[in-house]
mmCIF file of C-alpha atoms in Angstrom:
data_model
loop_
_atom_site.group_PDB
_atom_site.id
_atom_site.type_symbol
_atom_site.label_atom_id
_atom_site.label_comp_id
_atom_site.label_asym_id
_atom_site.label_seq_id
_atom_site.Cartn_x
_atom_site.Cartn_y
_atom_site.Cartn_z
ATOM 1 C CA MET A 1 1.929 46.232 38.286
ATOM 2 C CA ALA A 2 -1.176 46.207 40.503
ATOM 3 C CA GLY A 3 -3.230 44.454 37.829
ATOM 4 C CA ILE A 4 -0.563 41.796 37.298
ATOM 5 C CA ASP A 5 -0.300 41.233 41.037
ATOM 6 C CA HIS A 6 -4.073 40.791 41.156
ATOM 7 C CA ILE A 7 -4.053 38.162 38.426
ATOM 8 C CA PHE A 8 -1.260 36.111 39.939
ATOM 9 C CA HIS A 9 -2.050 36.424 43.641
ATOM 10 C CA ALA A 10 -5.691 37.293 44.171
ATOM 11 C CA GLY A 11 -6.831 33.964 42.738
ATOM 12 C CA ARG A 12 -10.517 33.575 43.393
ATOM 13 C CA ARG A 13 -11.152 36.695 45.498
ATOM 14 C CA GLY A 14 -14.205 38.669 44.423
ATOM 15 C CA TYR A 15 -15.294 36.351 41.622
ATOM 16 C CA ARG A 16 -18.333 34.120 41.309
ATOM 17 C CA GLN A 17 -17.494 30.503 41.889
ATOM 18 C CA ARG A 18 -18.877 27.195 40.704
ATOM 19 C CA VAL A 19 -18.889 24.456 43.363
ATOM 20 C CA HIS A 20 -16.105 21.931 42.759
ATOM 21 C CA THR A 21 -15.016 18.949 44.788
ATOM 22 C CA GLU A 22 -11.420 19.860 43.942
ATOM 23 C CA ARG A 23 -10.555 23.359 42.874
ATOM 24 C CA PRO A 24 -7.380 24.073 40.899
ATOM 25 C CA LYS A 25 -4.918 26.209 42.780
ATOM 26 C CA PRO A 26 -4.604 29.893 41.862
ATOM 27 C CA LEU A 27 -1.725 30.712 39.568
ATOM 28 C CA GLN A 28 1.516 31.122 41.498
ATOM 29 C CA GLN A 29 4.689 32.875 40.442
ATOM 30 C CA SER A 30 6.585 29.580 40.673
ATOM 31 C CA GLN A 31 4.762 28.386 37.563
ATOM 32 C CA LEU A 32 6.535 31.039 35.487
ATOM 33 C CA GLN A 33 9.874 31.415 37.268
ATOM 34 C CA CYS A 34 13.305 30.521 35.920
ATOM 35 C CA ARG A 35 12.574 31.168 32.249
ATOM 36 C CA THR A 36 15.905 32.489 31.030
ATOM 37 C CA LEU A 37 17.137 34.850 28.353
ATOM 38 C CA ARG A 38 20.762 33.786 27.954
ATOM 39 C CA SER A 39 22.283 34.482 31.380
ATOM 40 C CA HIS A 40 19.415 36.712 32.560
ATOM 41 C CA ALA A 41 16.157 35.255 33.863
ATOM 42 C CA LEU A 42 12.945 36.969 32.880
ATOM 43 C CA THR A 43 10.854 37.987 35.858
ATOM 44 C CA VAL A 44 7.249 36.875 36.121
ATOM 45 C CA GLU A 45 6.161 40.463 35.468
ATOM 46 C CA GLU A 46 8.272 40.630 32.301
ATOM 47 C CA GLN A 47 6.798 37.364 31.045
ATOM 48 C CA VAL A 48 3.250 38.569 31.670
ATOM 49 C CA LEU A 49 3.953 41.849 29.884
ATOM 50 C CA ILE A 50 5.354 39.998 26.860
ATOM 51 C CA ALA A 51 2.275 37.768 26.730
ATOM 52 C CA LEU A 52 -0.111 40.709 27.134
ATOM 53 C CA ARG A 53 1.647 42.519 24.306
ATOM 54 C CA PHE A 54 1.143 39.504 22.068
ATOM 55 C CA TYR A 55 -2.522 39.091 23.037
ATOM 56 C CA ALA A 56 -3.245 42.740 22.284
ATOM 57 C CA CYS A 57 -1.542 42.792 18.876
ATOM 58 C CA GLU A 58 -2.405 40.926 15.697
ATOM 59 C CA THR A 59 1.225 40.398 14.767
ATOM 60 C CA PHE A 60 4.178 37.993 14.612
ATOM 61 C CA TYR A 61 6.440 36.794 17.417
ATOM 62 C CA GLU A 62 9.317 38.608 15.702
ATOM 63 C CA VAL A 63 7.577 41.983 16.064
ATOM 64 C CA ILE A 64 6.888 41.386 19.757
ATOM 65 C CA ALA A 65 10.474 40.228 20.243
ATOM 66 C CA ASP A 66 11.910 43.369 18.648
ATOM 67 C CA SER A 67 9.670 45.677 20.673
ATOM 68 C CA MET A 68 10.381 43.908 23.968
ATOM 69 C CA GLY A 69 14.106 43.349 23.425
ATOM 70 C CA VAL A 70 14.052 39.544 23.522
ATOM 71 C CA HIS A 71 14.505 36.684 21.061
ATOM 72 C CA ARG A 72 11.626 35.342 18.969
ATOM 73 C CA THR A 73 11.974 31.894 20.554
ATOM 74 C CA THR A 74 11.679 33.455 23.991
ATOM 75 C CA VAL A 75 8.427 35.154 23.018
ATOM 76 C CA GLY A 76 6.976 31.834 21.842
ATOM 77 C CA GLU A 77 7.994 30.050 25.038
ATOM 78 C CA VAL A 78 6.677 32.850 27.241
ATOM 79 C CA VAL A 79 3.327 33.096 25.442
ATOM 80 C CA THR A 80 2.914 29.327 25.760
ATOM 81 C CA ALA A 81 3.778 29.300 29.470
ATOM 82 C CA VAL A 82 1.580 32.283 30.393
ATOM 83 C CA SER A 83 -1.326 31.021 28.267
ATOM 84 C CA ASP A 84 -1.178 27.572 29.871
ATOM 85 C CA ALA A 85 -1.068 29.118 33.335
ATOM 86 C CA LEU A 86 -4.031 31.410 32.648
ATOM 87 C CA ALA A 87 -6.042 28.612 31.018
ATOM 88 C CA ARG A 88 -5.734 26.621 34.243
ATOM 89 C CA LEU A 89 -7.647 29.437 35.960
ATOM 90 C CA LEU A 90 -10.681 29.107 33.698
ATOM 91 C CA ASP A 91 -12.944 27.613 36.361
ATOM 92 C CA HIS A 92 -12.102 30.460 38.727
ATOM 93 C CA PHE A 93 -13.053 33.262 36.373
ATOM 94 C CA VAL A 94 -15.601 31.747 33.961
ATOM 95 C CA THR A 95 -18.614 30.589 35.971
ATOM 96 C CA PHE A 96 -22.330 30.446 35.359
ATOM 97 C CA PRO A 97 -24.470 32.586 37.699
ATOM 98 C CA THR A 98 -25.335 30.915 40.982
ATOM 99 C CA ASP A 99 -28.869 30.693 42.348
ATOM 100 C CA GLY A 100 -28.234 33.799 44.433
ATOM 101 C CA GLN A 101 -27.141 35.791 41.369
ATOM 102 C CA ILE A 102 -29.859 34.721 38.908
ATOM 103 C CA ALA A 103 -32.329 37.468 39.861
ATOM 104 C CA LYS A 104 -29.769 40.220 39.220
ATOM 105 C CA VAL A 105 -28.751 38.652 35.900
ATOM 106 C CA LYS A 106 -32.385 38.527 34.763
ATOM 107 C CA GLN A 107 -32.895 42.149 35.778
ATOM 108 C CA ASN A 108 -29.842 43.292 33.804
ATOM 109 C CA PHE A 109 -31.018 41.473 30.687
ATOM 110 C CA PHE A 110 -34.529 42.905 31.048
ATOM 111 C CA PHE A 111 -33.122 46.434 31.296
ATOM 112 C CA LEU A 112 -31.034 45.711 28.200
ATOM 113 C CA GLY A 113 -33.774 44.519 25.847
ATOM 114 C CA ASP A 114 -37.089 43.924 27.665
ATOM 115 C CA MET A 115 -36.734 40.144 27.396
ATOM 116 C CA PRO A 116 -37.980 38.436 30.578
ATOM 117 C CA ASN A 117 -36.426 35.539 32.499
ATOM 118 C CA THR A 118 -33.139 35.619 30.569
ATOM 119 C CA ILE A 119 -30.031 34.199 32.238
ATOM 120 C CA GLY A 120 -27.652 34.126 29.276
ATOM 121 C CA VAL A 121 -27.084 34.563 25.555
ATOM 122 C CA ILE A 122 -25.231 32.025 23.433
ATOM 123 C CA ASN A 123 -23.457 31.995 20.089
ATOM 124 C CA CYS A 124 -20.300 30.736 18.435
ATOM 125 C CA THR A 125 -17.466 32.831 17.063
ATOM 126 C CA HIS A 126 -14.637 31.715 14.785
ATOM 127 C CA VAL A 127 -11.013 32.230 15.811
ATOM 128 C CA HIS A 128 -8.987 32.047 12.616
ATOM 129 C CA ILE A 129 -5.838 29.935 12.731
ATOM 130 C CA GLN A 130 -3.104 28.780 10.398
ATOM 131 C CA ALA A 131 -3.769 25.469 8.661
ATOM 132 C CA PRO A 132 -3.220 22.584 11.113
ATOM 133 C CA ARG A 133 -0.767 19.874 10.152
ATOM 134 C CA GLN A 134 -3.268 17.082 10.774
ATOM 135 C CA ARG A 135 -6.880 16.770 9.570
ATOM 136 C CA GLU A 136 -6.585 20.206 8.036
ATOM 137 C CA TRP A 137 -9.883 19.898 6.137
ATOM 138 C CA GLU A 138 -11.906 19.686 9.355
ATOM 139 C CA TYR A 139 -10.896 23.225 10.280
ATOM 140 C CA VAL A 140 -12.104 24.870 7.064
ATOM 141 C CA ASN A 141 -15.253 26.825 7.934
ATOM 142 C CA ARG A 142 -18.068 27.718 5.547
ATOM 143 C CA LYS A 143 -16.199 30.876 4.528
ATOM 144 C CA GLY A 144 -13.219 28.816 3.395
ATOM 145 C CA ARG A 145 -10.876 29.828 6.233
ATOM 146 C CA HIS A 146 -9.230 27.655 8.870
ATOM 147 C CA SER A 147 -10.668 28.305 12.307
ATOM 148 C CA ILE A 148 -11.676 27.042 15.718
ATOM 149 C CA ASN A 149 -15.406 27.388 16.356
ATOM 150 C CA VAL A 150 -15.677 28.772 19.897
ATOM 151 C CA GLN A 151 -18.954 28.617 21.828
ATOM 152 C CA LEU A 152 -19.534 31.482 24.259
ATOM 153 C CA VAL A 153 -22.316 32.201 26.727
ATOM 154 C CA GLY A 154 -22.410 35.734 28.114
ATOM 155 C CA ASP A 155 -24.353 38.010 30.411
ATOM 156 C CA ALA A 156 -25.653 41.556 29.983
ATOM 157 C CA ASP A 157 -22.374 42.989 31.315
ATOM 158 C CA LEU A 158 -20.433 41.156 28.562
ATOM 159 C CA ALA A 159 -18.840 38.733 31.002
ATOM 160 C CA ILE A 160 -18.338 35.206 29.658
ATOM 161 C CA THR A 161 -20.167 32.667 31.820
ATOM 162 C CA ASN A 162 -19.432 29.507 29.845
ATOM 163 C CA CYS A 163 -17.193 28.579 26.927
ATOM 164 C CA VAL A 164 -16.167 25.636 24.764
ATOM 165 C CA VAL A 165 -12.832 25.985 22.945
ATOM 166 C CA ARG A 166 -11.906 22.825 21.049
ATOM 167 C CA TRP A 167 -14.071 22.283 17.962
ATOM 168 C CA PRO A 168 -12.925 22.627 14.314
ATOM 169 C CA GLY A 169 -14.366 25.450 12.240
ATOM 170 C CA SER A 170 -16.437 23.090 10.078
ATOM 171 C CA VAL A 171 -18.537 21.878 13.025
ATOM 172 C CA HIS A 172 -22.099 23.203 13.302
ATOM 173 C CA ASP A 173 -22.927 25.475 16.242
ATOM 174 C CA ALA A 174 -25.765 23.185 17.320
ATOM 175 C CA ARG A 175 -23.498 20.151 17.494
ATOM 176 C CA ILE A 176 -21.020 22.001 19.681
ATOM 177 C CA PHE A 177 -23.916 22.933 21.934
ATOM 178 C CA ARG A 178 -25.309 19.374 21.940
ATOM 179 C CA GLU A 179 -21.937 17.944 22.986
ATOM 180 C CA SER A 180 -21.223 20.575 25.636
ATOM 181 C CA ARG A 181 -21.222 20.082 29.383
ATOM 182 C CA LEU A 182 -23.661 22.985 29.654
ATOM 183 C CA PHE A 183 -26.262 21.098 27.613
ATOM 184 C CA THR A 184 -25.814 17.927 29.657
ATOM 185 C CA GLU A 185 -26.109 19.778 32.963
ATOM 186 C CA PHE A 186 -29.161 21.830 32.032
ATOM 187 C CA GLN A 187 -30.996 18.958 30.397
ATOM 188 C CA THR A 188 -30.706 17.139 33.720
ATOM 189 C CA ASN A 189 -31.136 20.110 36.058
ATOM 190 C CA ARG A 190 -33.243 22.772 34.347
ATOM 191 C CA PRO A 191 -32.043 26.314 35.056
ATOM 192 C CA ASP A 192 -34.289 28.991 36.522
ATOM 193 C CA GLY A 193 -34.545 30.948 33.294
ATOM 194 C CA VAL A 194 -33.798 30.765 29.599
ATOM 195 C CA ILE A 195 -30.769 31.233 27.361
ATOM 196 C CA LEU A 196 -31.348 33.179 24.139
ATOM 197 C CA ALA A 197 -29.998 31.799 20.870
ATOM 198 C CA ASP A 198 -30.414 32.307 17.143
ATOM 199 C CA SER A 199 -32.224 29.863 14.862
ATOM 200 C CA ALA A 200 -29.101 27.720 14.404
ATOM 201 C CA TYR A 201 -29.853 26.349 17.864
ATOM 202 C CA PRO A 202 -32.717 24.091 18.937
ATOM 203 C CA LEU A 203 -35.826 25.489 20.597
ATOM 204 C CA LEU A 204 -35.871 23.890 24.067
ATOM 205 C CA PRO A 205 -37.662 24.682 27.336
ATOM 206 C CA TRP A 206 -34.530 26.525 28.492
ATOM 207 C CA VAL A 207 -33.237 27.737 25.086
ATOM 208 C CA MET A 208 -35.347 30.364 23.347
ATOM 209 C CA THR A 209 -34.967 31.101 19.641
ATOM 210 C CA PRO A 210 -36.958 33.738 17.703
ATOM 211 C CA PHE A 211 -40.046 32.899 15.680
ATOM 212 C CA PRO A 212 -38.946 32.075 12.114
ATOM 213 C CA THR A 213 -41.892 34.173 10.912
ATOM 214 C CA ALA A 214 -43.719 36.554 13.220
ATOM 215 C CA ASN A 215 -47.409 36.085 12.401
ATOM 216 C CA THR A 216 -48.857 38.316 15.104
ATOM 217 C CA PRO A 217 -47.909 41.669 16.675
ATOM 218 C CA SER A 218 -47.095 39.834 19.921
ATOM 219 C CA GLN A 219 -44.693 37.497 18.147
ATOM 220 C CA MET A 220 -43.078 40.487 16.448
ATOM 221 C CA ARG A 221 -42.607 42.229 19.800
ATOM 222 C CA ASN A 222 -41.091 39.026 21.161
ATOM 223 C CA ASN A 223 -38.655 38.798 18.249
ATOM 224 C CA ASN A 224 -37.674 42.451 18.632
ATOM 225 C CA ALA A 225 -36.982 42.052 22.354
ATOM 226 C CA HIS A 226 -35.140 38.789 21.676
ATOM 227 C CA GLY A 227 -32.915 40.515 19.103
ATOM 228 C CA ARG A 228 -32.152 43.517 21.335
ATOM 229 C CA THR A 229 -31.209 41.241 24.197
ATOM 230 C CA ARG A 230 -29.274 38.667 22.185
ATOM 231 C CA CYS A 231 -27.247 41.503 20.706
ATOM 232 C CA ALA A 232 -25.155 41.289 23.893
ATOM 233 C CA ILE A 233 -23.400 38.157 22.639
ATOM 234 C CA GLU A 234 -22.522 39.812 19.319
ATOM 235 C CA ARG A 235 -21.138 42.804 21.174
ATOM 236 C CA LEU A 236 -19.212 40.502 23.523
ATOM 237 C CA ASN A 237 -17.593 38.760 20.547
ATOM 238 C CA GLY A 238 -16.594 42.113 19.091
ATOM 239 C CA VAL A 239 -15.155 43.450 22.346
ATOM 240 C CA LEU A 240 -13.215 40.234 22.967
ATOM 241 C CA LYS A 241 -11.521 40.379 19.576
ATOM 242 C CA ARG A 242 -10.848 44.103 19.790
ATOM 243 C CA ARG A 243 -9.393 43.774 23.278
ATOM 244 C CA PHE A 244 -7.270 40.775 22.208
ATOM 245 C CA ALA A 245 -6.525 41.346 18.539
ATOM 246 C CA CYS A 246 -4.460 38.163 18.325
ATOM 247 C CA LEU A 247 -7.781 36.270 18.158
ATOM 248 C CA ASN A 248 -8.376 37.657 14.680
ATOM 249 C CA TYR A 249 -5.663 35.311 13.386
ATOM 250 C CA LEU A 250 -3.422 33.021 15.431
ATOM 251 C CA ARG A 251 -0.206 31.941 13.728
ATOM 252 C CA VAL A 252 0.508 29.096 16.159
ATOM 253 C CA GLU A 253 -0.058 25.366 16.407
ATOM 254 C CA LEU A 254 -3.588 24.152 17.112
ATOM 255 C CA GLN A 255 -3.145 23.335 20.816
ATOM 256 C CA GLY A 256 -1.447 26.666 21.368
ATOM 257 C CA ALA A 257 -4.335 28.465 19.648
ATOM 258 C CA CYS A 258 -6.839 26.863 22.029
ATOM 259 C CA GLN A 259 -4.748 27.760 25.086
ATOM 260 C CA ILE A 260 -4.281 31.358 23.935
ATOM 261 C CA THR A 261 -8.014 31.673 23.345
ATOM 262 C CA LEU A 262 -8.746 30.387 26.853
ATOM 263 C CA ALA A 263 -6.181 32.782 28.310
ATOM 264 C CA CYS A 264 -7.826 35.724 26.555
ATOM 265 C CA ILE A 265 -11.232 34.649 27.859
ATOM 266 C CA VAL A 266 -9.882 34.594 31.419
ATOM 267 C CA LEU A 267 -8.288 38.023 31.004
ATOM 268 C CA HIS A 268 -11.464 39.390 29.426
ATOM 269 C CA ASN A 269 -13.507 38.397 32.459
ATOM 270 C CA ILE A 270 -10.927 39.863 34.820
ATOM 271 C CA ALA A 271 -11.182 43.129 32.886
ATOM 272 C CA VAL A 272 -14.999 43.050 32.981
ATOM 273 C CA HIS A 273 -15.183 42.377 36.693
ATOM 274 C CA ARG A 274 -12.549 45.028 37.464
ATOM 275 C CA ARG A 275 -14.440 47.450 35.199
ATOM 276 C CA VAL A 276 -11.455 48.189 32.967
ATOM 277 C CA PRO A 277 -12.501 51.112 30.713
ATOM 278 C CA LEU A 278 -13.534 50.246 27.179
ATOM 279 C CA SER A 279 -13.154 53.768 25.800
ATOM 280 C CA ASP A 280 -10.828 52.693 22.999
ATOM 281 C CA ILE A 281 -12.720 49.557 21.954
ATOM 282 C CA ASP A 282 -16.346 50.093 22.914
ATOM 283 C CA ASP A 283 -17.805 50.201 19.425
ATOM 284 C CA PRO A 284 -21.552 50.004 18.740
ATOM 285 C CA PRO A 285 -22.897 46.424 18.738
ATOM 286 C CA GLU A 286 -22.173 44.451 15.604
ATOM 287 C CA PRO A 287 -25.177 43.472 13.455
ATOM 288 C CA LEU A 288 -26.689 40.176 14.502
ATOM 289 C CA ALA A 289 -24.960 37.399 12.636
ATOM 290 C CA PRO A 290 -27.232 35.275 10.443
ATOM 291 C CA ALA A 291 -27.875 31.757 11.610
ATOM 292 C CA ASP A 292 -26.042 28.927 9.916
ATOM 293 C CA ASP A 293 -27.735 28.203 6.603
ATOM 294 C CA LEU A 294 -27.635 24.473 7.291
ATOM 295 C CA GLY A 295 -30.072 24.764 10.210
ATOM 296 C CA PRO A 296 -29.812 22.763 13.416
ATOM 297 C CA PRO A 297 -29.378 19.000 13.240
ATOM 298 C CA MET A 298 -32.537 17.081 14.122
ATOM 299 C CA ASP A 299 -31.099 14.835 16.863
ATOM 300 C CA PHE A 300 -32.766 16.856 19.618
ATOM 301 C CA PRO A 301 -35.782 15.055 21.107
ATOM 302 C CA LEU A 302 -39.098 16.029 19.518
ATOM 303 C CA ASN A 303 -40.839 16.354 22.886
ATOM 304 C CA GLU A 304 -38.142 18.798 24.008
ATOM 305 C CA ARG A 305 -38.669 20.969 20.941
ATOM 306 C CA LEU A 306 -42.434 20.889 21.426
ATOM 307 C CA SER A 307 -42.004 21.845 25.096
ATOM 308 C CA GLY A 308 -39.728 24.682 24.027
ATOM 309 C CA GLY A 309 -42.381 25.945 21.626
ATOM 310 C CA ALA A 310 -45.004 25.824 24.376
ATOM 311 C CA ARG A 311 -42.791 27.825 26.704
ATOM 312 C CA ARG A 312 -42.057 30.409 24.011
ATOM 313 C CA ASP A 313 -45.813 30.755 23.386
ATOM 314 C CA ALA A 314 -46.345 31.253 27.124
ATOM 315 C CA ILE A 315 -43.731 34.016 27.198
ATOM 316 C CA VAL A 316 -45.463 35.765 24.305
ATOM 317 C CA CYS A 317 -48.852 35.400 25.948
ATOM 318 C CA ASN A 318 -47.720 36.681 29.361
ATOM 319 C CA TYR A 319 -45.288 39.440 28.381
ATOM 320 C CA PHE A 320 -45.935 40.593 24.813
#
């Protein structure tokens, strides 16, 4: 139970923090107490174990209920309560590197793929869900399945440093990025480094995409280093869904699917920071996913895209 005790009592200890004027309180046992099973109350530990079992298995509530000796309704209520409680901890466990951590983050990325000045890698991943009751068509992605399109930013250690979990599967990756708080913050206050993205994203002074066509050996070396480094986000997506198999298909209502996804992201980062072994799920990196065929929307300022191109050319000139 040491790990459970850490999650529910350690709160912020040992984790990188973003500065907030008001920080949400760490999860307390009182948030999960008094959930009953007939005349017997489930302990907080029992509730957490039920939720963890669900997160780890791509299965139905009934199967979890049978294996844990509780009713199906109880499993649903417990998963909802634990997911909501974990989601409230998002700002404690999912934080972008601070100024004092940037140098180490850049070094780790450089060791990974020889790409300089990198502070993050970004991509979206689809969490498949059952058809929502309202505006169902908005959640049909380009593969014809209902999903939530989840934006993730990660580091070289596969920790998630930023996420957006709310957009329907039909929404373009670039629009999710354009509407995100991360975009707003970094457009105003430029970060000390660049985030790597595929060609579905805009080329900006702080967002580097590969050359569509490498016309010189230097551009080819840049693209190769970009691909090796950006592979971290593909591997992160794979590890997240292997660690929490429920994210392969969530048979719950839409709001519950978002909360479960956030809970799994929090738990993933706890596992990364506590160096939980990945021996059973550490597969080779997945192939880089192709960029969205539709291409990025053109509502990004032209001067920003030109400045991004100039910075990419400078990187090629100075490093490749």
